[in-house]
XYZ file of C-alpha atoms in Angstrom:
251
model
C 5.945 17.746 -4.887
C 8.225 17.162 -7.837
C 7.980 19.075 -11.084
C 8.587 17.896 -14.615
C 6.327 14.921 -15.210
C 3.400 15.914 -17.376
C 0.698 13.885 -15.670
C -2.492 15.654 -14.810
C -3.118 13.581 -11.662
C 0.150 14.723 -10.086
C 0.782 18.175 -8.723
C 3.367 18.658 -11.450
C 0.749 19.229 -14.121
C 2.407 20.955 -17.037
C 1.063 24.323 -17.937
C 1.237 26.242 -21.216
C 4.577 26.303 -23.011
C 3.533 28.632 -25.772
C 3.737 32.387 -25.491
C 0.457 32.488 -27.402
C -2.237 31.691 -24.874
C -5.566 30.612 -26.378
C -8.686 31.993 -24.755
C -10.531 29.323 -22.778
C -13.793 30.446 -21.263
C -13.632 27.906 -18.427
C -10.239 29.052 -17.137
C -10.897 31.111 -13.999
C -10.571 34.779 -14.872
C -8.039 35.352 -12.117
C -5.912 32.291 -12.965
C -2.389 32.815 -14.209
C -1.565 32.463 -17.881
C 2.039 33.484 -17.275
C 3.162 29.920 -17.001
C 6.238 29.667 -19.215
C 9.569 29.320 -17.414
C 12.426 28.461 -19.743
C 12.213 24.772 -20.585
C 9.653 24.113 -17.888
C 6.394 25.463 -16.560
C 5.568 27.403 -13.441
C 2.976 24.926 -12.230
C 3.205 25.461 -8.489
C 3.508 29.205 -8.947
C 0.324 29.235 -11.017
C -1.696 27.396 -8.365
C -0.228 29.511 -5.593
C -1.009 32.690 -7.518
C -4.660 31.733 -7.794
C -5.031 30.486 -4.220
C -3.275 33.425 -2.586
C -5.703 35.944 -4.038
C -8.366 34.747 -1.591
C -6.336 34.992 1.611
C -7.778 38.315 2.763
C -11.344 37.232 2.021
C -10.923 33.947 3.855
C -9.261 35.480 6.898
C -12.371 37.565 7.445
C -14.320 34.368 8.137
C -13.785 33.819 11.843
C -15.295 30.354 12.160
C -12.665 27.858 10.907
C -15.278 25.350 9.720
C -17.030 28.040 7.704
C -13.637 29.163 6.363
C -12.750 25.635 5.289
C -16.151 25.233 3.656
C -15.604 28.418 1.674
C -12.183 27.160 0.572
C -13.669 23.938 -0.781
C -16.459 25.886 -2.440
C -14.001 28.202 -4.188
C -11.984 25.302 -5.552
C -14.809 23.056 -6.727
C -16.854 25.870 -8.261
C -13.921 27.601 -9.975
C -12.245 24.554 -11.523
C -13.550 21.538 -13.377
C -12.215 18.025 -12.751
C -10.362 16.352 -15.591
C -12.301 13.538 -17.220
C -9.318 11.262 -17.741
C -5.591 11.049 -17.142
C -3.725 13.080 -19.740
C -0.174 14.217 -20.299
C 1.938 16.324 -22.610
C 0.170 19.079 -24.492
C -3.181 17.594 -23.486
C -2.313 18.360 -19.866
C -1.426 21.913 -20.831
C -4.712 22.323 -22.672
C -6.642 20.868 -19.743
C -5.229 23.493 -17.392
C -6.055 26.254 -19.831
C -9.626 24.975 -19.973
C -9.763 25.231 -16.196
C -9.587 21.462 -15.712
C -7.331 20.097 -12.991
C -6.809 16.741 -11.345
C -7.624 15.643 -7.827
C -4.054 16.176 -6.664
C -4.043 19.743 -7.971
C -7.357 20.477 -6.266
C -6.192 19.060 -2.941
C -2.954 21.039 -3.244
C -4.902 24.258 -3.735
C -7.185 23.495 -0.789
C -4.158 22.821 1.400
C -2.470 26.014 0.194
C -5.519 28.072 1.097
C -5.780 26.368 4.474
C -2.094 27.032 5.147
C -2.640 30.685 4.301
C -5.500 31.004 6.756
C -4.415 29.034 9.793
C -6.158 25.699 9.222
C -4.083 22.568 9.728
C -4.225 20.585 6.503
C -2.360 17.999 4.520
C -2.920 16.141 1.272
C -3.966 12.520 1.440
C -5.627 9.788 -0.522
C -8.580 7.462 -0.406
C -10.186 4.824 -2.600
C -13.318 5.928 -4.398
C -15.225 3.169 -6.144
C -12.032 1.151 -6.054
C -9.840 3.860 -7.587
C -7.277 6.020 -5.777
C -8.314 9.626 -5.395
C -6.899 12.663 -3.667
C -8.325 14.976 -1.050
C -7.143 17.366 1.622
C -7.501 16.331 5.236
C -8.055 19.188 7.659
C -8.064 19.161 11.434
C -10.404 21.606 13.136
C -10.973 21.428 16.894
C -9.333 17.994 16.960
C -11.763 16.639 14.370
C -10.542 15.491 10.960
C -12.560 16.343 7.857
C -12.064 15.808 4.164
C -14.132 16.441 1.064
C -15.123 14.451 -2.005
C -14.910 16.476 -5.191
C -16.782 13.791 -7.132
C -19.726 13.898 -4.708
C -19.774 17.693 -4.709
C -19.878 17.650 -8.505
C -22.934 15.422 -8.329
C -24.821 16.926 -5.406
C -23.559 20.500 -5.107
C -22.192 22.106 -1.959
C -23.796 19.665 0.428
C -21.995 19.753 3.794
C -22.288 15.968 3.904
C -19.503 15.853 1.309
C -17.466 18.738 2.705
C -17.232 17.474 6.272
C -16.798 13.743 5.771
C -14.783 11.181 7.646
C -11.742 9.466 6.226
C -13.612 6.284 5.294
C -16.045 7.958 2.923
C -16.985 5.883 -0.131
C -14.333 3.267 0.257
C -11.145 2.409 2.061
C -9.160 5.298 3.424
C -5.499 5.407 2.414
C -2.836 7.872 3.320
C -4.689 9.939 5.919
C -1.905 11.285 8.134
C -4.398 12.499 10.743
C -6.113 9.130 11.140
C -5.659 7.712 14.635
C -3.265 4.826 14.653
C -4.079 1.719 16.614
C -1.559 1.329 19.360
C 0.238 -1.974 19.345
C -0.405 -3.676 22.652
C 2.275 -6.170 23.500
C 0.663 -9.372 24.717
C 2.560 -11.057 27.506
C 3.888 -14.475 26.580
C 3.462 -17.344 28.952
C 6.575 -18.852 30.482
C 4.849 -22.244 30.519
C 4.892 -24.915 27.853
C 1.754 -26.856 27.001
C 2.088 -30.590 26.544
C -0.754 -32.787 25.302
C -1.447 -36.332 24.157
C -4.488 -35.064 22.192
C -6.748 -35.949 25.119
C -5.044 -34.616 28.225
C -2.864 -31.546 28.641
C -0.628 -29.950 31.265
C 1.374 -26.727 31.565
C 5.003 -26.923 32.614
C 7.486 -24.276 33.674
C 11.134 -24.965 32.870
C 12.772 -23.508 35.964
C 16.360 -24.470 35.240
C 16.480 -25.655 31.619
C 16.061 -29.343 32.394
C 12.478 -29.845 31.186
C 13.424 -31.709 28.028
C 15.545 -34.185 29.987
C 12.556 -35.384 32.003
C 12.005 -39.120 31.750
C 9.250 -39.857 29.171
C 7.405 -42.106 31.615
C 7.324 -39.271 34.142
C 5.929 -36.975 31.473
C 3.266 -39.545 30.578
C 2.264 -39.884 34.200
C 1.961 -36.127 34.534
C -0.348 -35.964 31.521
C -2.754 -38.445 33.070
C -2.482 -37.089 36.608
C -4.736 -34.654 38.421
C -2.441 -31.590 38.407
C -2.509 -29.191 35.456
C 0.535 -27.120 36.378
C 4.092 -28.253 37.044
C 7.466 -26.714 37.502
C 10.526 -28.597 36.417
C 13.490 -28.505 38.781
C 16.494 -30.726 38.114
C 14.505 -32.863 35.646
C 11.841 -33.505 38.277
C 8.235 -32.412 37.741
C 6.709 -30.768 40.803
C 2.933 -30.154 40.817
C 1.994 -26.545 41.630
C -1.207 -24.568 42.022
C -2.571 -22.233 39.377
C -1.780 -19.292 41.675
C 1.878 -20.285 41.821
C 1.884 -20.844 38.058
C 0.638 -17.305 37.528
C 3.367 -15.991 39.817
C 5.904 -17.837 37.657
C 4.588 -16.267 34.450
C 1.709 -18.430 33.303
C -0.624 -16.537 30.952
C -4.002 -18.040 30.125
C -4.443 -18.871 26.463
């Protein structure tokens, strides 16, 4: 993640630049207020500082699903979601009120998963038509993600902690999502000719098909055979079995 842009929805949320830190009741008590770093802000360090304090507690939870659930619970109950996109000093104030964006929350979840042996990565999805951020985790070959918005509404309901990647809209950016394998469809080596009523399939054995006499072609179209091979500009009727052996693929 890049630093510097003061946009609350990006991980590079700007933290306090002033050495005088106002007291905000909603800021988690164990969150860092030592955020000034020259001309910039120690944004990543602040999130890491908060997340890393729970490593020992989380590692005591042996079941990885229960550990992941506790991680999500810690994040969504300790921080409030921002109500709108803000930047500049407003972004600083939002952090100090304990309000962070979806990208920050998913970063913290991933950090805590990384610390405790759970495979995780940040990703996105569309929620009510708007892009949102979550953390995708893989536990026992199953991919889960959470919806902060749903958890805000309904509390720590496992339905919204262990959800699939298509929850509440179109999934985007899930790196764990299975990719459909591209199956190459064999192309027929036969050409289809039709007069809008009749049709035949012809195999150009030696590159002379388009030098066939038009009257011969017309006769073939109205004949009884459906498959031909062209050899030396002559059309030779063949069976469907021979056509398949020459590369005919049914449409």
